[in-house]
Amino acid sequence: MIILFDLDDTLIDSESAHLLAFDQMCQEHLKIENNNAQNWITIKNRNLNLFFEGKISLEEHRLNSIIEFCKINDFKISKAEAEKVYQQYHLLLLQSCKAFPDVIPALIELKNHQLGIISNGIYSDQIYKLRQNKLLPFFSKIIVPEDIGFSKPAKEIFFYAAQEFGASLSNCIYIGDSYELDYLGSMNAGMRSILLDRKKIYQNQNRKKIYSLNQLKFAIEL
């Protein structure tokens, strides 16, 4: 059995790290009201998808995100300033990404399985997060959109991951925190899917879910 995980907000608390870095970016570097976190996330994700699709470079993704966010907040910024701000934001973001307490114990319990990551993140960033949190040795393959030009929930990224492991889709289990990207994406591709509902926001919906990775080994054995 191949067991595959999402990374951000499944194994790593990326949401808290994003908010911390965003708050510092607004208060210390841009000097603007820091009440536009959702606008920032929307802009950043849109440019990230353009990068994954090969339409812009990684540098353009980063610079465009800062410049667009400043523009909607009536704040003028040069490309040089935008580059500096993004570098400071990005470094704090990566340094602040911490593994949830249940992660390493769960991975140790799965040591007899092949483990991998399918993430909609940038490869270098995801390797940094995994290495910083001593998680990298658990995983034999890290699959990201840069590999194939498709991101979750596209079936192609799940097909690619199964092929990389030399496994059938039905012999793969995927665990993630997003219903649309992770649960539906992997299930529609033909994998077994488990939704990690850490915040218990899917209480009224009937699907295979767990609330902590402490429950994962039992869920896999069902």
PDB file of C-alpha atoms in Angstrom:
ATOM      1  CA  MET A   1       0.000   0.000   0.000  1.00  0.00           C
ATOM      2  CA  ILE A   2       1.320   3.447  -0.996  1.00  0.00           C
ATOM      3  CA  ILE A   3       0.342   6.211   1.435  1.00  0.00           C
ATOM      4  CA  LEU A   4       0.454   9.759   0.101  1.00  0.00           C
ATOM      5  CA  PHE A   5      -0.014  13.017   1.968  1.00  0.00           C
ATOM      6  CA  ASP A   6      -0.752  16.626   1.289  1.00  0.00           C
ATOM      7  CA  LEU A   7       1.805  18.821   3.086  1.00  0.00           C
ATOM      8  CA  ASP A   8       0.455  22.281   3.933  1.00  0.00           C
ATOM      9  CA  ASP A   9      -2.085  22.253   6.777  1.00  0.00           C
ATOM     10  CA  THR A  10      -2.030  18.452   6.755  1.00  0.00           C
ATOM     11  CA  LEU A  11       1.466  17.769   8.070  1.00  0.00           C
ATOM     12  CA  ILE A  12       2.659  21.363   8.447  1.00  0.00           C
ATOM     13  CA  ASP A  13       0.783  24.264  10.052  1.00  0.00           C
ATOM     14  CA  SER A  14       1.140  26.598   7.075  1.00  0.00           C
ATOM     15  CA  GLU A  15      -1.925  28.705   7.846  1.00  0.00           C
ATOM     16  CA  SER A  16      -0.420  30.074  11.062  1.00  0.00           C
ATOM     17  CA  ALA A  17       2.895  30.695   9.317  1.00  0.00           C
ATOM     18  CA  HIS A  18       1.219  32.574   6.458  1.00  0.00           C
ATOM     19  CA  LEU A  19      -0.703  34.808   8.847  1.00  0.00           C
ATOM     20  CA  LEU A  20       2.411  35.585  10.890  1.00  0.00           C
ATOM     21  CA  ALA A  21       4.463  36.454   7.809  1.00  0.00           C
ATOM     22  CA  PHE A  22       1.590  38.450   6.294  1.00  0.00           C
ATOM     23  CA  ASP A  23       1.160  40.448   9.493  1.00  0.00           C
ATOM     24  CA  GLN A  24       4.850  41.337   9.586  1.00  0.00           C
ATOM     25  CA  MET A  25       4.860  42.223   5.887  1.00  0.00           C
ATOM     26  CA  CYS A  26       1.994  44.673   6.339  1.00  0.00           C
ATOM     27  CA  GLN A  27       3.096  46.240   9.612  1.00  0.00           C
ATOM     28  CA  GLU A  28       6.872  46.413   9.247  1.00  0.00           C
ATOM     29  CA  HIS A  29       7.510  46.574   5.510  1.00  0.00           C
ATOM     30  CA  LEU A  30       4.457  48.025   3.762  1.00  0.00           C
ATOM     31  CA  LYS A  31       2.992  50.074   6.639  1.00  0.00           C
ATOM     32  CA  ILE A  32      -0.563  49.328   5.559  1.00  0.00           C
ATOM     33  CA  GLU A  33      -3.638  47.915   7.277  1.00  0.00           C
ATOM     34  CA  ASN A  34      -3.143  44.181   7.757  1.00  0.00           C
ATOM     35  CA  ASN A  35      -6.803  43.230   7.402  1.00  0.00           C
ATOM     36  CA  ASN A  36      -6.563  41.948   3.839  1.00  0.00           C
ATOM     37  CA  ALA A  37      -5.196  38.454   4.371  1.00  0.00           C
ATOM     38  CA  GLN A  38      -7.772  36.837   2.086  1.00  0.00           C
ATOM     39  CA  ASN A  39      -6.968  39.297  -0.711  1.00  0.00           C
ATOM     40  CA  TRP A  40      -3.289  38.435  -0.364  1.00  0.00           C
ATOM     41  CA  ILE A  41      -3.939  34.694  -0.437  1.00  0.00           C
ATOM     42  CA  THR A  42      -6.177  35.042  -3.508  1.00  0.00           C
ATOM     43  CA  ILE A  43      -3.569  37.084  -5.398  1.00  0.00           C
ATOM     44  CA  LYS A  44      -0.706  34.812  -4.369  1.00  0.00           C
ATOM     45  CA  ASN A  45      -2.556  31.611  -5.319  1.00  0.00           C
ATOM     46  CA  ARG A  46      -3.590  33.025  -8.694  1.00  0.00           C
ATOM     47  CA  ASN A  47       0.016  33.884  -9.556  1.00  0.00           C
ATOM     48  CA  LEU A  48       1.212  30.548  -8.198  1.00  0.00           C
ATOM     49  CA  ASN A  49      -1.153  28.731 -10.558  1.00  0.00           C
ATOM     50  CA  LEU A  50       0.154  30.800 -13.482  1.00  0.00           C
ATOM     51  CA  PHE A  51       3.664  29.679 -12.525  1.00  0.00           C
ATOM     52  CA  PHE A  52       2.597  26.025 -12.370  1.00  0.00           C
ATOM     53  CA  GLU A  53       1.013  26.401 -15.816  1.00  0.00           C
ATOM     54  CA  GLY A  54       4.302  27.751 -17.185  1.00  0.00           C
ATOM     55  CA  LYS A  55       2.821  31.158 -18.025  1.00  0.00           C
ATOM     56  CA  ILE A  56       5.079  33.192 -15.714  1.00  0.00           C
ATOM     57  CA  SER A  57       8.406  32.593 -13.980  1.00  0.00           C
ATOM     58  CA  LEU A  58       8.830  31.987 -10.262  1.00  0.00           C
ATOM     59  CA  GLU A  59      10.301  35.477  -9.895  1.00  0.00           C
ATOM     60  CA  GLU A  60       7.296  36.982 -11.721  1.00  0.00           C
ATOM     61  CA  HIS A  61       4.919  35.064  -9.444  1.00  0.00           C
ATOM     62  CA  ARG A  62       6.560  36.579  -6.391  1.00  0.00           C
ATOM     63  CA  LEU A  63       6.977  40.135  -7.681  1.00  0.00           C
ATOM     64  CA  ASN A  64       3.511  40.265  -9.252  1.00  0.00           C
ATOM     65  CA  SER A  65       1.914  39.122  -6.006  1.00  0.00           C
ATOM     66  CA  ILE A  66       3.480  41.953  -4.004  1.00  0.00           C
ATOM     67  CA  ILE A  67       2.840  44.607  -6.663  1.00  0.00           C
ATOM     68  CA  GLU A  68      -0.817  43.576  -7.170  1.00  0.00           C
ATOM     69  CA  PHE A  69      -1.471  43.498  -3.426  1.00  0.00           C
ATOM     70  CA  CYS A  70       0.070  46.945  -2.981  1.00  0.00           C
ATOM     71  CA  LYS A  71      -1.946  48.296  -5.901  1.00  0.00           C
ATOM     72  CA  ILE A  72      -5.321  47.314  -4.413  1.00  0.00           C
ATOM     73  CA  ASN A  73      -4.204  48.979  -1.183  1.00  0.00           C
ATOM     74  CA  ASP A  74      -3.190  52.202  -2.998  1.00  0.00           C
ATOM     75  CA  PHE A  75       0.452  51.659  -2.109  1.00  0.00           C
ATOM     76  CA  LYS A  76       3.111  52.303  -4.758  1.00  0.00           C
ATOM     77  CA  ILE A  77       6.154  50.041  -4.742  1.00  0.00           C
ATOM     78  CA  SER A  78       9.083  49.560  -7.116  1.00  0.00           C
ATOM     79  CA  LYS A  79      10.164  46.154  -8.397  1.00  0.00           C
ATOM     80  CA  ALA A  80      13.323  46.347  -6.303  1.00  0.00           C
ATOM     81  CA  GLU A  81      11.324  47.117  -3.166  1.00  0.00           C
ATOM     82  CA  ALA A  82       8.796  44.402  -3.994  1.00  0.00           C
ATOM     83  CA  GLU A  83      11.572  41.846  -4.366  1.00  0.00           C
ATOM     84  CA  LYS A  84      13.032  42.781  -0.976  1.00  0.00           C
ATOM     85  CA  VAL A  85       9.633  42.659   0.737  1.00  0.00           C
ATOM     86  CA  TYR A  86       8.819  39.259  -0.730  1.00  0.00           C
ATOM     87  CA  GLN A  87      12.177  37.818   0.308  1.00  0.00           C
ATOM     88  CA  GLN A  88      11.606  38.941   3.905  1.00  0.00           C
ATOM     89  CA  TYR A  89       8.022  37.658   3.877  1.00  0.00           C
ATOM     90  CA  HIS A  90       9.010  34.347   2.331  1.00  0.00           C
ATOM     91  CA  LEU A  91      11.877  33.658   4.726  1.00  0.00           C
ATOM     92  CA  LEU A  92       9.698  34.225   7.788  1.00  0.00           C
ATOM     93  CA  LEU A  93       6.961  32.082   6.257  1.00  0.00           C
ATOM     94  CA  LEU A  94       9.281  29.125   5.723  1.00  0.00           C
ATOM     95  CA  GLN A  95      10.915  29.458   9.124  1.00  0.00           C
ATOM     96  CA  SER A  96       7.503  29.576  10.821  1.00  0.00           C
ATOM     97  CA  CYS A  97       6.124  26.389   9.233  1.00  0.00           C
ATOM     98  CA  LYS A  98       6.000  23.805  12.015  1.00  0.00           C
ATOM     99  CA  ALA A  99       4.827  20.196  11.947  1.00  0.00           C
ATOM    100  CA  PHE A 100       1.686  19.345  13.901  1.00  0.00           C
ATOM    101  CA  PRO A 101       2.441  17.305  17.059  1.00  0.00           C
ATOM    102  CA  ASP A 102       0.693  14.186  15.724  1.00  0.00           C
ATOM    103  CA  VAL A 103       2.773  13.970  12.536  1.00  0.00           C
ATOM    104  CA  ILE A 104       6.006  12.202  13.485  1.00  0.00           C
ATOM    105  CA  PRO A 105       4.285   9.580  15.699  1.00  0.00           C
ATOM    106  CA  ALA A 106       1.885   8.786  12.834  1.00  0.00           C
ATOM    107  CA  LEU A 107       4.687   8.511  10.285  1.00  0.00           C
ATOM    108  CA  ILE A 108       6.672   6.210  12.563  1.00  0.00           C
ATOM    109  CA  GLU A 109       3.631   3.928  12.780  1.00  0.00           C
ATOM    110  CA  LEU A 110       3.597   3.753   8.968  1.00  0.00           C
ATOM    111  CA  LYS A 111       7.282   2.891   8.595  1.00  0.00           C
ATOM    112  CA  ASN A 112       6.496  -0.366   6.791  1.00  0.00           C
ATOM    113  CA  HIS A 113       4.672   1.475   3.983  1.00  0.00           C
ATOM    114  CA  GLN A 114       6.040   3.535   1.119  1.00  0.00           C
ATOM    115  CA  LEU A 115       5.211   7.184   1.817  1.00  0.00           C
ATOM    116  CA  GLY A 116       5.046  10.174  -0.498  1.00  0.00           C
ATOM    117  CA  ILE A 117       3.882  13.780  -0.779  1.00  0.00           C
ATOM    118  CA  ILE A 118       1.593  15.325  -3.408  1.00  0.00           C
ATOM    119  CA  SER A 119       1.583  19.075  -2.845  1.00  0.00           C
ATOM    120  CA  ASN A 120       0.497  22.215  -4.687  1.00  0.00           C
ATOM    121  CA  GLY A 121       3.639  23.927  -3.445  1.00  0.00           C
ATOM    122  CA  ILE A 122       6.977  24.922  -4.924  1.00  0.00           C
ATOM    123  CA  TYR A 123       9.470  22.071  -4.713  1.00  0.00           C
ATOM    124  CA  SER A 124      12.289  23.996  -3.005  1.00  0.00           C
ATOM    125  CA  ASP A 125       9.879  25.392  -0.405  1.00  0.00           C
ATOM    126  CA  GLN A 126       8.371  22.005   0.384  1.00  0.00           C
ATOM    127  CA  ILE A 127      11.789  20.386   0.764  1.00  0.00           C
ATOM    128  CA  TYR A 128      12.772  23.196   3.150  1.00  0.00           C
ATOM    129  CA  LYS A 129       9.665  22.639   5.298  1.00  0.00           C
ATOM    130  CA  LEU A 130      10.141  18.882   5.379  1.00  0.00           C
ATOM    131  CA  ARG A 131      13.848  19.095   6.201  1.00  0.00           C
ATOM    132  CA  GLN A 132      13.358  21.808   8.838  1.00  0.00           C
ATOM    133  CA  ASN A 133      10.808  19.627  10.629  1.00  0.00           C
ATOM    134  CA  LYS A 134      12.839  16.406  10.289  1.00  0.00           C
ATOM    135  CA  LEU A 135      10.172  14.853   8.063  1.00  0.00           C
ATOM    136  CA  LEU A 136      12.099  14.444   4.817  1.00  0.00           C
ATOM    137  CA  PRO A 137      13.564  10.969   5.581  1.00  0.00           C
ATOM    138  CA  PHE A 138      10.058   9.505   5.868  1.00  0.00           C
ATOM    139  CA  PHE A 139       9.198  10.213   2.216  1.00  0.00           C
ATOM    140  CA  SER A 140      10.665   8.588  -0.865  1.00  0.00           C
ATOM    141  CA  LYS A 141       8.990  10.887  -3.401  1.00  0.00           C
ATOM    142  CA  ILE A 142       7.790  14.513  -3.377  1.00  0.00           C
ATOM    143  CA  ILE A 143       5.358  15.273  -6.214  1.00  0.00           C
ATOM    144  CA  VAL A 144       4.611  18.912  -7.086  1.00  0.00           C
ATOM    145  CA  PRO A 145       3.014  20.667 -10.102  1.00  0.00           C
ATOM    146  CA  GLU A 146       6.449  21.695 -11.382  1.00  0.00           C
ATOM    147  CA  ASP A 147       6.937  18.028 -12.344  1.00  0.00           C
ATOM    148  CA  ILE A 148       4.054  17.825 -14.811  1.00  0.00           C
ATOM    149  CA  GLY A 149       2.293  21.199 -15.150  1.00  0.00           C
ATOM    150  CA  PHE A 150      -0.860  20.074 -13.327  1.00  0.00           C
ATOM    151  CA  SER A 151      -1.929  20.886  -9.784  1.00  0.00           C
ATOM    152  CA  LYS A 152      -4.537  19.346  -7.480  1.00  0.00           C
ATOM    153  CA  PRO A 153      -7.379  18.581  -7.978  1.00  0.00           C
ATOM    154  CA  ALA A 154      -6.421  17.616 -11.556  1.00  0.00           C
ATOM    155  CA  LYS A 155      -6.370  13.839 -11.989  1.00  0.00           C
ATOM    156  CA  GLU A 156      -3.056  14.020 -13.814  1.00  0.00           C
ATOM    157  CA  ILE A 157      -1.010  14.812 -10.707  1.00  0.00           C
ATOM    158  CA  PHE A 158      -2.446  11.766  -8.905  1.00  0.00           C
ATOM    159  CA  PHE A 159      -1.893   9.585 -11.984  1.00  0.00           C
ATOM    160  CA  TYR A 160       1.710  10.792 -12.114  1.00  0.00           C
ATOM    161  CA  ALA A 161       2.293  10.025  -8.425  1.00  0.00           C
ATOM    162  CA  ALA A 162       0.981   6.472  -8.747  1.00  0.00           C
ATOM    163  CA  GLN A 163       3.141   5.927 -11.826  1.00  0.00           C
ATOM    164  CA  GLU A 164       6.219   7.206  -9.970  1.00  0.00           C
ATOM    165  CA  PHE A 165       5.644   4.585  -7.287  1.00  0.00           C
ATOM    166  CA  GLY A 166       4.893   1.888  -9.861  1.00  0.00           C
ATOM    167  CA  ALA A 167       1.526   1.337  -8.176  1.00  0.00           C
ATOM    168  CA  SER A 168      -2.079   1.132  -9.269  1.00  0.00           C
ATOM    169  CA  LEU A 169      -4.306   4.016  -8.213  1.00  0.00           C
ATOM    170  CA  SER A 170      -6.446   1.631  -6.166  1.00  0.00           C
ATOM    171  CA  ASN A 171      -3.358   0.674  -4.178  1.00  0.00           C
ATOM    172  CA  CYS A 172      -2.767   4.294  -3.101  1.00  0.00           C
ATOM    173  CA  ILE A 173      -4.292   6.138  -0.158  1.00  0.00           C
ATOM    174  CA  TYR A 174      -4.246   9.942  -0.121  1.00  0.00           C
ATOM    175  CA  ILE A 175      -4.681  12.045   3.023  1.00  0.00           C
ATOM    176  CA  GLY A 176      -5.255  15.802   2.972  1.00  0.00           C
ATOM    177  CA  ASP A 177      -7.130  18.638   4.651  1.00  0.00           C
ATOM    178  CA  SER A 178      -8.926  20.102   1.621  1.00  0.00           C
ATOM    179  CA  TYR A 179     -12.223  18.512   0.580  1.00  0.00           C
ATOM    180  CA  GLU A 180     -12.021  19.827  -2.993  1.00  0.00           C
ATOM    181  CA  LEU A 181      -8.296  19.574  -3.702  1.00  0.00           C
ATOM    182  CA  ASP A 182      -7.369  16.498  -1.691  1.00  0.00           C
ATOM    183  CA  TYR A 183     -10.391  14.344  -0.938  1.00  0.00           C
ATOM    184  CA  LEU A 184     -12.346  14.790  -4.169  1.00  0.00           C
ATOM    185  CA  GLY A 185      -9.228  15.178  -6.310  1.00  0.00           C
ATOM    186  CA  SER A 186      -7.675  11.889  -5.230  1.00  0.00           C
ATOM    187  CA  MET A 187     -10.989  10.020  -5.122  1.00  0.00           C
ATOM    188  CA  ASN A 188     -11.931  11.130  -8.647  1.00  0.00           C
ATOM    189  CA  ALA A 189      -8.525   9.949  -9.831  1.00  0.00           C
ATOM    190  CA  GLY A 190      -9.180   6.488  -8.409  1.00  0.00           C
ATOM    191  CA  MET A 191      -7.265   6.571  -5.135  1.00  0.00           C
ATOM    192  CA  ARG A 192      -8.635   5.750  -1.710  1.00  0.00           C
ATOM    193  CA  SER A 193      -9.216   9.073   0.060  1.00  0.00           C
ATOM    194  CA  ILE A 194      -9.162  10.167   3.683  1.00  0.00           C
ATOM    195  CA  LEU A 195     -10.068  13.711   4.676  1.00  0.00           C
ATOM    196  CA  LEU A 196      -8.106  15.136   7.614  1.00  0.00           C
ATOM    197  CA  ASP A 197     -10.635  17.442   9.268  1.00  0.00           C
ATOM    198  CA  ARG A 198      -8.484  19.044  11.994  1.00  0.00           C
ATOM    199  CA  LYS A 199     -10.917  21.934  12.528  1.00  0.00           C
ATOM    200  CA  LYS A 200     -14.023  19.733  12.426  1.00  0.00           C
ATOM    201  CA  ILE A 201     -15.686  21.797   9.718  1.00  0.00           C
ATOM    202  CA  TYR A 202     -17.219  18.860   7.820  1.00  0.00           C
ATOM    203  CA  GLN A 203     -19.382  17.523  10.650  1.00  0.00           C
ATOM    204  CA  ASN A 204     -22.586  17.192   8.626  1.00  0.00           C
ATOM    205  CA  GLN A 205     -21.106  15.498   5.592  1.00  0.00           C
ATOM    206  CA  ASN A 206     -20.713  11.759   5.155  1.00  0.00           C
ATOM    207  CA  ARG A 207     -17.213  10.921   3.983  1.00  0.00           C
ATOM    208  CA  LYS A 208     -14.159   9.008   5.103  1.00  0.00           C
ATOM    209  CA  LYS A 209     -12.510  11.414   7.541  1.00  0.00           C
ATOM    210  CA  ILE A 210     -10.335  11.636  10.604  1.00  0.00           C
ATOM    211  CA  TYR A 211      -9.742  14.505  13.002  1.00  0.00           C
ATOM    212  CA  SER A 212      -6.127  13.735  13.876  1.00  0.00           C
ATOM    213  CA  LEU A 213      -3.328  11.684  12.393  1.00  0.00           C
ATOM    214  CA  ASN A 214      -3.474   9.680  15.603  1.00  0.00           C
ATOM    215  CA  GLN A 215      -6.487   7.997  13.980  1.00  0.00           C
ATOM    216  CA  LEU A 216      -4.792   7.318  10.668  1.00  0.00           C
ATOM    217  CA  LYS A 217      -3.449   3.800  11.199  1.00  0.00           C
ATOM    218  CA  PHE A 218      -6.876   2.581  12.278  1.00  0.00           C
ATOM    219  CA  ALA A 219      -8.554   4.350   9.317  1.00  0.00           C
ATOM    220  CA  ILE A 220      -6.149   2.709   6.860  1.00  0.00           C
ATOM    221  CA  GLU A 221      -6.784  -0.737   8.296  1.00  0.00           C
ATOM    222  CA  LEU A 222     -10.566  -0.461   7.949  1.00  0.00           C
TER     223      LEU A 222
END
